[in-house]
């Protein structure tokens, strides 16, 4: 892999100050640079999320599960945007590989309102259509979220529609729990993921 | 079936029996399997901590941990099944009839207890239980580490995870003796299964991410050879299943049929737990043949067998229909009488019955498949059934001429000249079970004892399904099946059984069975508890235990949970057993 040519030598890099953060809420509304069209995706807007002010929700809710409700799309974004691209020392957030509007959290069992299970869906936008590392990036994102989130979260990582030539194939692999688990025993993939996580925290 | 309302509303819940906590908590466990024989009341759990945990099913203690052999997650386990020791008791042996003697239960003690383990390290290990030092003295648990790990030269570039453990000296008292290492597949072993006890050869099938299915044969004790490598799948092979057929007895079938039609005093011998007469009667195996099914990441199911004409293993059927990875499958091992009309005799059932296959998938469906007979096979079957009907009218139908009617296993041992010529088989989807899962369905099992199907998945749900005669409204559209896809009026001659419509219902469920964790595996397991008192206030007598099975589920948190069916479901199935 060392002699491999970079799949994308000149990726578009966003200005860090344009990335959505918890501190500047407004940034999440217009900070996505080139991909403004993705706002058609009905993401949860932070300001309208009643649980966004986590301190308040905890106080008002005696349910033990309320802790978990603190986790919102922004938090998911913060977990993965700081990961770096395996071939650039640039974060996935800055490369717009992951973006806030492409993250959603939904009840896993809509017919069971009392169920604490939540499904996190992250759509990954590879830097170029043929990016050979799309699977590795997706794997890294899935692993990062599975390791960071409580067990009641189900993590679905997919390639954003129309952004990759073999998206279907990649999606199937990323959805396969057994393959993901097996991949983590592979030293090459392990080192890739370790590298991606170096820039976190 | 009403799919617009949630089918789980008002569905009775499973009753928790016990939870087996992993010795390494929060480490994913992949699957568990119970030993089929009462002589070895053992449950093995494959875990991602590279080890196998073996539990004593009499008191649910952790008996031993087998570690140090595999270098990566252990994905699957399987027990060699010797069945009831079979012995030919008559010289004019019926085709398809295997004499089952009571010695089986006693001699079962002498059969070695053999465990196969399949791992992400691409290897399969065979282990023999040292019965001299085992459950007979339920002392303290043993943690066993095999001296040195399997030789691993296939991925030398990879980090050796096992060098962290301290190799022990070989212990004479070790509970598990490492017997054989099967190597060959290029990547993770995903499933394995020993062949059923009545097959002509001792076979083991394994499947792997390298898209292959390997069939191994034990040519001499503890000496295994590769007999086939099947590579037709275009994706990981996730699951395997041998066609073992249904083990039953004529008397058992007769009693169940009588009971079904409300004839005679069937209750009397049912309450006696089947009766001694039935115990002594020869066991017959219906529909068992050397046939291996595999399900894959390529969304298909394939059936393979050892073709004598070809002199090799070939694929004889491909089932397409699933729109996602096929995660698990199982052949039917219980003769469900729900579809047989009033007055059907046991000989007609024996002539007619063939096992179906059930599969589950990432597409959130559970599908039942059946073989569609060719014109020739339909003709042959009609002849067998017609002859069974005539034989029924004669006294003494049970011997002599009834014999050739068997569809039992031994028919496949007939010399090749009189075996039907090989042709591909067509399998069609017969039914889709009620859709209750909302995440990938990872595993299922089809009880050979009760005919119930159980499934589990990433949504933490365990669901139990039962097939019964369709409700009065839909039963009006009776349909001739006989293994054919469509009903044809002109086919209803003497050789046809006018099958009744059946439907599958969810009869029990457990949501959040492993709390918020995903459930990787579920299976039926026999009841081996020593204590008669299974739960508070309920004393269970031996006949109850005999016809009850547990559900064993294995979860991402590493725990194995043991469940009992709701009482009302036990009541329902007892009526049919």
XYZ file of C-alpha atoms in Angstrom:
778
model
C 0.000 0.000 0.000
C 2.968 2.303 0.484
C 3.649 2.702 -3.201
C 0.045 3.267 -3.982
C -0.740 6.499 -5.713
C -3.142 8.707 -3.923
C -6.664 8.135 -5.093
C -7.316 11.812 -4.901
C -4.238 13.966 -4.760
C -6.044 17.279 -4.601
C -9.183 17.004 -2.549
C -11.393 19.987 -1.838
C -10.754 21.019 1.720
C -13.200 23.078 3.695
C -12.148 25.881 5.948
C -12.265 24.538 9.523
C -14.184 27.590 10.609
C -16.979 26.599 8.243
C -17.519 23.203 9.861
C -20.513 22.716 12.123
C -19.713 22.758 15.766
C -21.642 22.764 18.954
C -20.452 26.269 19.763
C -21.566 28.021 16.647
C -24.931 26.566 15.824
C -25.505 28.742 12.843
C -22.517 27.260 11.098
C -24.289 23.970 10.675
C -26.897 25.669 8.582
C -24.592 26.989 5.920
C -21.218 25.458 6.506
C -21.285 22.629 4.028
C -19.377 24.380 1.259
C -19.839 22.737 -2.087
C -22.701 20.502 -1.063
C -25.455 22.924 -0.340
C -27.940 20.819 -2.281
C -27.890 18.143 0.386
C -30.006 20.342 2.574
C -32.994 18.817 0.929
C -32.297 15.999 3.329
C -34.641 16.605 6.237
C -32.159 16.630 9.044
C -33.084 17.433 12.588
C -32.388 21.056 13.180
C -30.622 21.496 16.409
C -32.543 24.533 17.478
C -35.843 22.696 17.229
C -34.645 19.636 19.067
C -36.241 19.765 22.509
C -33.542 17.542 23.909
C -30.708 19.577 22.585
C -30.216 21.377 25.865
C -29.150 18.228 27.546
C -28.933 19.640 31.038
C -32.537 20.703 30.898
C -33.813 17.423 29.566
C -32.032 15.447 32.233
C -33.538 17.535 34.953
C -37.031 17.320 33.567
C -36.982 13.619 32.885
C -36.675 11.082 35.645
C -36.299 8.233 33.195
C -32.912 6.584 33.347
C -32.860 6.464 29.578
C -32.872 10.208 29.318
C -29.095 10.296 29.503
C -28.920 8.591 26.221
C -31.212 11.046 24.530
C -28.428 13.560 24.766
C -26.769 12.013 21.786
C -27.795 13.951 18.710
C -26.595 14.301 15.152
C -24.072 16.955 16.110
C -22.504 14.621 18.620
C -22.294 11.873 16.024
C -20.738 14.376 13.658
C -18.201 15.421 16.280
C -17.199 11.796 16.768
C -16.464 11.141 13.120
C -15.594 14.541 11.623
C -12.364 14.572 13.575
C -11.230 11.306 12.045
C -8.703 11.731 9.311
C -8.681 10.469 5.769
C -6.409 7.427 5.477
C -4.424 9.086 2.729
C -4.469 12.749 3.694
C -3.696 14.249 7.061
C -7.005 16.048 6.749
C -10.141 15.329 8.738
C -13.234 13.722 7.235
C -15.136 16.836 8.251
C -12.805 19.156 6.370
C -12.984 16.928 3.311
C -16.792 16.917 3.578
C -16.665 13.115 3.519
C -19.019 13.341 6.451
C -21.397 16.216 6.959
C -24.026 17.005 9.517
C -27.072 16.864 7.205
C -26.047 13.369 6.153
C -26.410 12.044 9.681
C -29.747 10.942 11.042
C -30.912 9.284 14.231
C -34.212 7.454 14.184
C -35.995 5.033 16.488
C -35.046 1.511 15.423
C -38.507 0.211 16.305
C -40.970 2.953 15.384
C -43.875 0.733 16.416
C -42.404 0.428 19.907
C -42.103 3.980 21.245
C -40.752 2.723 24.553
C -37.817 0.956 22.926
C -34.498 2.722 23.580
C -32.982 1.419 20.344
C -31.850 4.085 17.897
C -30.537 3.700 14.388
C -27.804 6.111 13.378
C -27.442 6.448 9.645
C -24.333 8.113 8.281
C -24.010 8.790 4.574
C -20.399 9.011 3.509
C -19.387 11.079 0.477
C -16.124 9.763 -0.984
C -13.817 12.489 -2.281
C -13.988 11.094 -5.795
C -16.278 8.637 -7.595
C -13.771 5.824 -7.767
C -12.147 6.272 -4.410
C -10.715 2.888 -3.585
C -10.668 3.727 0.060
C -14.414 4.234 0.375
C -14.797 0.885 2.115
C -12.009 1.590 4.553
C -13.397 5.015 5.367
C -16.857 3.577 5.868
C -15.448 0.813 8.019
C -13.563 3.347 10.114
C -16.701 5.425 10.609
C -18.725 2.381 11.625
C -16.078 1.149 14.015
C -15.620 4.588 15.549
C -19.342 4.901 16.217
C -19.801 1.375 17.487
C -16.959 1.833 19.923
C -18.130 5.244 21.109
C -21.901 4.886 21.281
C -23.909 2.884 23.811
C -25.035 -0.572 22.705
C -28.580 0.578 22.062
C -27.408 2.371 18.916
C -27.456 0.536 15.630
C -25.009 2.034 13.177
C -25.707 2.076 9.449
C -22.955 3.548 7.314
C -23.620 3.904 3.627
C -22.137 5.640 0.647
C -24.204 8.647 -0.284
C -26.248 7.910 -3.359
C -24.632 8.914 -6.607
C -21.225 9.613 -5.148
C -19.455 6.363 -5.807
C -19.231 3.947 -8.688
C -19.536 0.772 -6.609
C -21.663 2.139 -3.816
C -23.950 -0.869 -3.680
C -21.096 -3.274 -3.200
C -19.490 -1.104 -0.559
C -22.793 -0.641 1.243
C -23.375 -4.362 1.431
C -19.987 -4.917 2.984
C -20.426 -2.108 5.470
C -23.804 -3.488 6.502
C -22.434 -6.963 7.134
C -21.692 -7.301 10.812
C -19.705 -10.457 10.356
C -17.449 -8.995 7.696
C -16.903 -5.874 9.754
C -15.993 -7.984 12.780
C -13.681 -10.141 10.717
C -12.046 -7.109 9.116
C -11.009 -5.865 12.530
C -8.788 -8.917 12.924
C -6.932 -7.930 9.775
C -3.713 -6.120 10.747
C -3.624 -4.025 7.581
C -7.118 -2.720 8.130
C -6.412 -2.285 11.810
C -3.486 0.004 11.077
C -5.589 1.980 8.602
C -8.265 2.537 11.170
C -5.782 3.349 13.872
C -4.340 5.996 11.587
C -7.773 7.440 10.928
C -8.441 7.679 14.644
C -5.145 9.376 15.454
C -6.639 12.798 15.000
C -9.540 12.119 17.349
C -9.468 13.599 20.818
C -52.090 -12.792 7.722
C -52.685 -9.294 8.886
C -49.455 -7.443 8.410
C -50.813 -3.984 8.960
C -51.043 -4.410 12.697
C -48.021 -5.376 14.699
C -48.132 -9.165 14.830
C -46.346 -9.084 18.161
C -49.154 -7.362 19.986
C -50.817 -9.836 22.307
C -48.180 -12.439 21.527
C -47.146 -14.337 24.642
C -43.579 -13.840 25.819
C -40.901 -16.423 26.302
C -40.183 -17.333 29.898
C -36.587 -16.700 30.979
C -35.023 -19.842 32.405
C -31.433 -18.858 33.040
C -28.654 -16.596 31.801
C -25.132 -17.853 31.255
C -22.767 -14.973 31.768
C -19.659 -14.939 29.682
C -16.454 -15.287 31.701
C -15.175 -12.412 29.573
C -18.037 -9.918 29.814
C -18.836 -7.542 27.014
C -17.126 -9.764 24.508
C -19.314 -10.760 21.627
C -20.467 -14.350 21.541
C -21.420 -15.676 18.123
C -23.321 -18.897 18.523
C -24.173 -21.787 20.837
C -25.033 -25.418 20.207
C -26.272 -28.166 22.503
C -24.970 -31.707 22.203
C -27.751 -33.897 20.812
C -27.231 -36.800 23.201
C -28.379 -37.003 26.801
C -25.106 -38.771 27.534
C -23.317 -35.465 26.988
C -25.408 -32.642 28.465
C -23.174 -29.943 27.054
C -23.704 -26.562 25.471
C -20.816 -24.923 23.602
C -20.598 -21.202 22.905
C -18.301 -19.711 20.267
C -16.912 -16.365 21.359
C -14.884 -13.557 19.898
C -12.358 -13.930 22.719
C -10.921 -16.753 20.610
C -12.307 -19.367 22.938
C -15.221 -21.756 23.324
C -17.149 -21.890 26.559
C -18.697 -25.224 27.445
C -21.610 -25.297 29.872
C -23.106 -28.194 31.783
C -26.772 -28.224 30.840
C -27.746 -30.102 34.000
C -26.946 -27.206 36.279
C -25.760 -24.532 33.813
C -22.286 -24.246 35.263
C -19.409 -23.177 33.081
C -17.633 -26.484 32.718
C -14.613 -25.515 30.713
C -13.164 -22.922 28.412
C -11.263 -24.088 25.398
C -8.755 -21.436 24.426
C -5.341 -21.146 22.940
C -6.187 -22.984 19.779
C -7.743 -20.384 17.556
C -6.018 -17.126 16.834
C -9.112 -15.124 16.063
C -12.815 -15.093 16.944
C -14.420 -18.501 17.129
C -17.471 -18.118 14.929
C -19.230 -21.462 15.073
C -19.343 -24.788 16.862
C -20.833 -28.162 16.038
C -21.259 -31.504 17.784
C -20.852 -34.866 16.135
C -24.199 -36.609 16.368
C -24.149 -40.388 16.750
C -27.882 -40.527 17.082
C -29.399 -43.497 18.783
C -27.037 -46.353 18.071
C -28.661 -48.199 15.249
C -28.552 -51.894 14.739
C -30.052 -53.984 12.025
C -32.451 -56.252 13.778
C -33.915 -58.104 10.850
C -32.283 -59.774 7.951
C -34.979 -58.664 5.534
C -34.313 -55.098 6.464
C -36.737 -52.605 5.126
C -35.297 -49.971 2.947
C -35.504 -46.795 4.921
C -35.970 -48.513 8.212
C -33.219 -48.422 10.694
C -33.635 -50.543 13.757
C -33.162 -48.441 16.808
C -32.512 -50.396 19.917
C -32.530 -49.289 23.441
C -28.833 -50.059 23.703
C -28.465 -46.800 21.917
C -29.111 -44.888 25.059
C -26.692 -46.944 27.067
C -23.995 -47.370 24.499
C -24.235 -43.673 23.807
C -21.944 -43.301 26.794
C -19.190 -44.858 24.792
C -19.454 -42.609 21.809
C -16.759 -39.987 21.908
C -17.957 -36.442 22.411
C -16.556 -34.477 19.503
C -16.729 -30.736 19.110
C -15.827 -28.863 15.943
C -14.886 -25.201 16.108
C -14.665 -22.805 13.171
C -12.809 -19.542 13.429
C -12.024 -16.294 11.676
C -8.458 -17.643 11.575
C -9.637 -19.805 8.631
C -9.142 -23.020 10.584
C -11.446 -25.623 11.929
C -10.501 -27.554 15.048
C -11.824 -30.883 16.276
C -11.791 -31.592 19.997
C -12.550 -34.735 21.941
C -13.995 -34.623 25.404
C -12.055 -36.570 27.954
C -14.988 -38.323 29.553
C -12.879 -39.852 32.312
C -12.442 -36.460 33.747
C -15.626 -34.689 33.139
C -19.174 -34.112 34.100
C -19.212 -37.266 36.182
C -17.405 -35.286 38.798
C -18.770 -31.794 38.628
C -15.851 -30.216 40.383
C -14.557 -26.779 39.712
C -14.467 -25.282 36.293
C -11.370 -25.724 34.267
C -9.788 -23.275 31.997
C -7.911 -25.153 29.431
C -5.237 -23.731 27.294
C -3.920 -25.823 24.534
C -0.138 -26.016 24.488
C 0.934 -23.930 21.573
C -1.574 -22.668 19.100
C -2.458 -24.115 15.769
C 0.343 -23.821 13.313
C -0.532 -20.906 11.233
C 1.400 -20.286 8.105
C -1.305 -18.926 5.909
C -1.024 -15.373 7.108
C 2.464 -15.007 8.412
C 2.365 -11.349 7.615
C -0.246 -10.916 10.254
C 0.259 -10.245 13.866
C 0.237 -13.305 16.047
C -2.317 -12.664 18.711
C -1.716 -15.843 20.607
C 1.794 -15.189 21.748
C 0.414 -13.372 24.709
C -0.771 -16.488 26.434
C 1.471 -18.740 28.411
C 1.613 -22.232 27.013
C 0.883 -24.914 29.561
C 2.297 -28.342 29.680
C 0.019 -30.942 28.235
C -2.173 -32.084 31.047
C -3.170 -35.695 31.304
C -6.326 -34.534 32.982
C -7.270 -32.052 30.331
C -10.968 -31.995 29.678
C -10.634 -31.418 25.983
C -8.158 -33.221 23.848
C -7.240 -31.415 20.683
C -7.678 -33.950 17.933
C -7.497 -32.563 14.444
C -6.883 -29.315 12.649
C -8.646 -28.834 9.331
C -6.975 -26.244 7.166
C -7.558 -25.249 3.600
C -10.120 -22.488 3.263
C -8.536 -19.113 2.590
C -10.510 -16.987 4.983
C -12.880 -16.919 7.935
C -14.891 -20.055 8.641
C -18.487 -18.928 9.013
C -20.404 -22.085 9.672
C -19.883 -25.800 10.027
C -22.021 -28.860 10.546
C -21.467 -32.576 10.999
C -23.575 -34.837 8.825
C -26.585 -36.579 10.411
C -25.903 -39.911 12.126
C -27.635 -42.080 9.545
C -25.573 -40.932 6.587
C -23.342 -43.534 5.017
C -20.204 -41.533 5.797
C -19.012 -39.280 8.582
C -18.984 -35.906 6.912
C -18.291 -32.394 8.077
C -19.147 -29.340 6.001
C -17.531 -25.952 6.505
C -18.011 -22.690 4.659
C -15.971 -19.576 4.411
C -15.696 -15.999 3.221
C -13.605 -17.296 0.325
C -16.957 -18.287 -1.267
C -16.312 -21.971 -0.852
C -17.988 -24.883 0.888
C -15.691 -27.715 1.934
C -16.873 -31.217 2.643
C -14.588 -33.358 4.798
C -14.872 -37.051 5.481
C -13.560 -38.982 8.447
C -11.975 -41.884 6.630
C -10.523 -43.394 9.763
C -10.931 -42.385 13.357
C -9.681 -38.822 13.730
C -8.386 -38.810 10.179
C -10.161 -36.392 7.911
C -9.854 -35.917 4.183
C -11.257 -33.269 1.905
C -13.831 -34.829 -0.374
C -15.173 -31.725 -2.080
C -14.597 -28.030 -2.474
C -17.689 -26.347 -3.847
C -17.026 -22.930 -5.236
C -20.145 -21.861 -7.078
C -21.234 -19.127 -4.730
C -20.185 -15.633 -5.746
C -19.999 -14.307 -2.201
C -19.183 -15.359 1.374
C -20.942 -18.537 2.320
C -22.715 -17.765 5.562
C -24.556 -20.909 6.531
C -24.881 -24.630 5.953
C -27.395 -27.346 6.615
C -27.512 -31.089 6.017
C -30.776 -32.729 5.118
C -31.237 -35.129 7.998
C -34.862 -35.992 7.363
C -37.331 -36.665 10.140
C -36.742 -39.407 12.659
C -39.991 -40.966 13.737
C -41.791 -44.273 14.201
C -44.867 -45.731 12.531
C -46.634 -45.972 15.845
C -45.814 -42.372 16.605
C -47.227 -41.203 13.289
C -50.304 -43.389 13.728
C -50.972 -42.035 17.183
C -50.546 -38.440 16.064
C -52.841 -38.957 13.078
C -55.491 -40.569 15.239
C -55.237 -37.797 17.699
C -55.506 -35.252 14.954
C -58.740 -36.745 13.719
C -60.023 -37.278 17.203
C -60.269 -41.027 16.730
C -59.905 -43.633 19.391
C -58.438 -43.233 22.791
C -55.306 -41.504 21.684
C -55.041 -39.444 24.818
C -54.183 -42.451 26.904
C -50.870 -43.216 25.316
C -50.042 -39.578 24.754
C -50.250 -38.943 28.432
C -47.920 -41.808 29.017
C -45.326 -39.887 27.074
C -45.674 -41.807 23.854
C -45.878 -45.259 25.338
C -43.330 -48.011 25.703
C -44.488 -49.626 22.525
C -43.355 -46.606 20.579
C -40.000 -46.555 22.284
C -39.333 -50.096 21.190
C -40.466 -49.632 17.663
C -38.031 -49.245 14.901
C -37.069 -45.733 14.111
C -37.671 -44.672 10.570
C -36.058 -41.724 8.867
C -38.254 -39.939 6.383
C -36.846 -37.777 3.647
C -33.262 -37.981 4.815
C -30.771 -37.929 1.985
C -27.233 -36.803 1.461
C -27.965 -33.245 0.588
C -26.192 -30.106 1.732
C -27.635 -26.600 1.586
C -25.552 -23.439 1.672
C -26.665 -19.830 1.947
C -24.592 -16.885 0.890
C -23.794 -13.214 0.776
C -24.689 -13.573 -2.918
C -28.346 -13.812 -1.769
C -28.782 -17.370 -3.027
C -29.165 -20.811 -1.529
C -27.555 -23.776 -3.216
C -28.129 -27.486 -2.760
C -25.268 -29.901 -3.300
C -24.921 -33.631 -3.292
C -22.456 -36.353 -4.068
C -23.478 -37.470 -7.489
C -22.625 -41.036 -8.263
C -22.870 -40.596 -11.999
C -20.568 -37.609 -11.918
C -18.403 -39.160 -9.246
C -18.244 -35.808 -7.557
C -20.174 -33.287 -5.547
C -22.353 -31.082 -7.684
C -24.876 -28.338 -7.225
C -28.359 -29.586 -7.992
C -30.517 -26.599 -7.120
C -30.250 -22.854 -6.733
C -32.847 -20.862 -4.866
C -33.079 -17.210 -5.710
C -35.599 -14.945 -4.151
C -33.921 -13.410 -1.168
C -32.945 -9.804 -1.740
C -30.147 -9.799 0.758
C -27.517 -12.000 2.354
C -28.864 -15.384 3.409
C -27.735 -15.611 7.026
C -29.068 -18.948 8.102
C -31.024 -21.962 6.886
C -32.265 -25.292 8.144
C -33.964 -28.374 6.719
C -37.214 -29.539 8.227
C -36.887 -32.440 10.648
C -40.405 -32.791 11.974
C -43.358 -34.259 10.131
C -46.064 -31.650 10.429
C -49.412 -33.318 9.942
C -51.372 -30.066 9.694
C -51.582 -30.278 5.915
C -52.785 -33.890 5.763
C -56.528 -34.331 5.361
C -58.768 -36.422 7.530
C -58.218 -40.118 7.128
C -54.624 -40.014 5.910
C -52.804 -43.125 7.043
C -49.279 -43.235 8.362
C -48.204 -45.185 5.284
C -49.472 -42.416 3.065
C -47.586 -39.846 5.114
C -44.469 -41.971 4.884
C -44.856 -42.192 1.121
C -45.567 -38.519 0.732
C -43.540 -36.499 3.222
C -40.448 -34.614 2.139
C -38.491 -32.067 4.109
C -38.678 -28.397 3.291
C -36.026 -25.769 3.911
C -36.289 -22.497 5.801
C -33.960 -19.519 5.374
C -33.587 -16.040 6.818
C -31.969 -12.997 5.355
C -30.776 -9.465 5.545
C -33.913 -8.667 3.511
C -35.863 -9.213 6.776
C -37.774 -12.201 5.431
C -37.982 -15.795 6.568
C -38.909 -18.082 3.677
C -39.947 -21.707 3.458
C -38.900 -23.568 0.315
C -40.020 -26.908 -1.007
C -38.911 -29.167 -3.771
C -41.095 -29.075 -6.825
C -41.351 -32.565 -8.207
C -40.712 -33.381 -11.810
C -43.443 -35.144 -13.774
C -41.616 -38.410 -13.319
C -41.201 -37.943 -9.590
C -44.842 -37.010 -9.251
C -45.823 -40.170 -11.039
C -43.601 -42.248 -8.800
C -44.923 -40.607 -5.725
C -48.515 -41.141 -6.833
C -47.742 -44.806 -7.266
C -46.232 -45.028 -3.810
C -49.168 -43.266 -2.228
C -51.712 -45.349 -4.136
C -49.902 -48.462 -3.040
C -49.860 -47.209 0.519
C -53.591 -46.723 0.312
C -54.096 -50.236 -0.939
C -51.687 -51.643 1.586
C -53.600 -49.939 4.275
C -56.644 -51.944 3.375
C -54.782 -55.186 3.720
C -54.033 -56.669 7.043
C -50.403 -56.727 7.957
C -49.547 -53.801 5.801
C -46.604 -52.954 7.950
C -44.379 -55.660 6.548
C -43.701 -57.163 3.199
C -44.929 -55.116 0.320
C -45.121 -51.877 2.177
C -41.384 -51.849 2.417
C -40.525 -50.493 -1.053
C -42.701 -47.486 -0.348
C -40.146 -45.978 1.937
C -38.788 -42.664 1.042
C -36.438 -43.151 3.897
C -32.783 -42.538 3.924
C -31.554 -45.977 3.087
C -33.083 -45.746 -0.358
C -30.126 -43.650 -1.326
C -27.872 -46.560 -0.538
C -29.415 -48.611 -3.280
C -27.057 -49.578 -6.043
C -26.701 -46.775 -8.512
C -28.326 -48.738 -11.319
C -31.713 -48.504 -9.725
C -31.351 -45.002 -8.400
C -33.198 -42.356 -10.308
C -30.995 -40.547 -12.761
C -29.567 -37.350 -11.490
C -31.228 -34.235 -12.544
C -31.330 -30.808 -11.201
C -34.040 -30.084 -8.705
C -36.371 -27.174 -8.675
C -37.101 -25.645 -5.311
C -39.779 -23.023 -4.971
C -40.792 -20.642 -2.271
C -43.804 -22.035 -0.468
C -44.375 -19.485 2.239
C -43.006 -16.362 3.790
C -43.291 -16.178 7.553
C -44.919 -13.130 9.174
C -42.491 -10.219 9.000
C -41.740 -9.183 12.544
C -38.060 -8.316 12.432
C -36.904 -4.782 11.638
C -33.161 -5.495 11.515
C -31.144 -8.270 9.898
C -32.330 -11.779 10.843
C -29.112 -13.498 11.836
C -30.187 -16.981 12.768
C -33.014 -19.461 12.894
C -33.706 -23.018 13.896
C -36.453 -25.427 12.931
C -37.265 -27.808 15.734
C -37.123 -31.470 14.762
C -39.218 -32.176 17.808
C -42.081 -29.709 17.487
C -41.838 -28.170 14.021
C -41.635 -24.701 15.544
C -39.299 -22.187 13.908
C -37.396 -19.647 15.975
C -35.576 -16.572 14.636
C -33.440 -13.782 16.092
C -31.792 -10.657 14.805
C -30.138 -7.311 15.162
C -33.331 -5.844 16.560
C -32.979 -7.945 19.719
C -36.163 -9.877 18.975
C -36.661 -13.616 19.300
C -39.771 -14.846 17.486
C -41.336 -18.305 17.437
C -43.554 -19.388 14.521
C -45.944 -22.303 14.253
C -47.504 -23.809 11.170
C -51.061 -24.953 11.568
C -54.095 -25.607 9.458
C -55.352 -22.425 7.894
C -58.368 -20.763 9.393
C -61.759 -21.903 8.096
C -62.097 -19.132 5.518
C -58.822 -19.749 3.759
C -59.027 -23.511 4.194
C -61.993 -23.460 1.846
C -59.484 -23.084 -0.947
C -57.922 -26.470 -0.356
C -55.144 -27.139 -2.699
C -53.451 -30.223 -3.967
C -49.792 -29.856 -3.335
C -47.929 -33.126 -3.391
C -44.836 -31.152 -4.076
C -46.225 -29.499 -7.143
C -46.539 -25.827 -7.613
C -50.058 -25.555 -8.920
C -53.073 -27.634 -8.306
C -54.455 -29.443 -11.292
C -57.895 -30.902 -11.114
C -57.062 -33.849 -13.324
C -54.214 -34.870 -11.070
C -56.471 -35.824 -8.252
C -56.332 -39.522 -8.774
C -55.875 -42.216 -6.183
C -52.263 -41.261 -5.714
C -52.857 -37.718 -4.665
C -53.275 -36.507 -1.178
C -55.507 -33.506 -1.088
C -53.350 -31.350 1.118
C -54.843 -28.712 3.320
C -53.697 -25.157 3.414
C -51.533 -24.181 6.298
C -50.418 -20.871 7.663
C -47.598 -19.674 9.837
C -48.293 -17.566 12.891
C -46.052 -15.983 15.458
C -46.977 -17.819 18.650
C -44.367 -16.432 21.011
C -41.853 -13.616 21.037
C -39.356 -11.882 23.229
C -38.473 -8.292 22.478
C -35.212 -6.871 23.818
C -34.304 -10.427 24.747
C -30.687 -9.397 25.346
C -31.624 -5.912 26.495
C -30.279 -3.453 23.970
C -27.872 -5.917 22.375
C -28.079 -7.654 19.051
C -28.753 -11.394 19.058
C -26.392 -13.346 16.867
C -27.748 -16.827 17.211
C -30.706 -18.827 18.373
C -31.350 -22.568 18.483
C -33.473 -25.242 20.127
C -31.887 -27.279 22.858
C -33.007 -30.318 24.833
C -33.900 -30.056 28.518
C -31.218 -31.698 30.648
C -31.775 -30.032 34.001
C -31.234 -32.248 36.969
C -33.465 -30.220 39.174
C -37.057 -31.028 38.606
C -38.069 -27.615 39.666
C -37.520 -25.492 36.608
C -38.754 -22.271 38.066
C -40.267 -20.966 41.232
C -43.363 -22.815 42.269
C -43.481 -25.017 39.222
C -42.537 -28.616 39.534
C -42.196 -30.269 36.200
C -42.591 -33.981 35.849
C -40.489 -36.075 33.569
C -43.007 -36.327 30.783
C -43.182 -32.550 30.643
C -39.471 -32.389 30.308
C -39.464 -34.972 27.602
C -41.478 -32.973 25.175
C -40.145 -29.572 26.058
C -37.230 -27.830 24.441
C -35.391 -24.714 25.400
C -34.558 -21.811 23.164
C -30.919 -20.782 23.537
C -29.934 -17.313 22.348
C -26.449 -15.837 22.059
C -25.884 -12.086 22.176
C -23.414 -9.348 21.434
C -22.811 -8.752 25.144
C -21.466 -12.292 25.372
C -24.336 -13.748 27.367
C -26.192 -16.910 26.495
C -29.816 -16.944 27.540
C -32.041 -19.954 27.971
C -35.769 -19.554 27.397
C -38.897 -21.639 27.805
C -41.932 -21.429 25.611
C -45.050 -19.804 27.055
C -47.340 -22.339 28.712
C -50.115 -21.823 26.191
C -47.752 -22.671 23.343
C -46.571 -25.815 25.102
C -50.205 -26.776 25.426
C -50.801 -26.231 21.713
C -47.846 -28.238 20.523
C -48.492 -31.100 22.932
C -51.776 -31.666 21.229
C -49.887 -32.404 18.060
C -46.977 -34.433 19.386
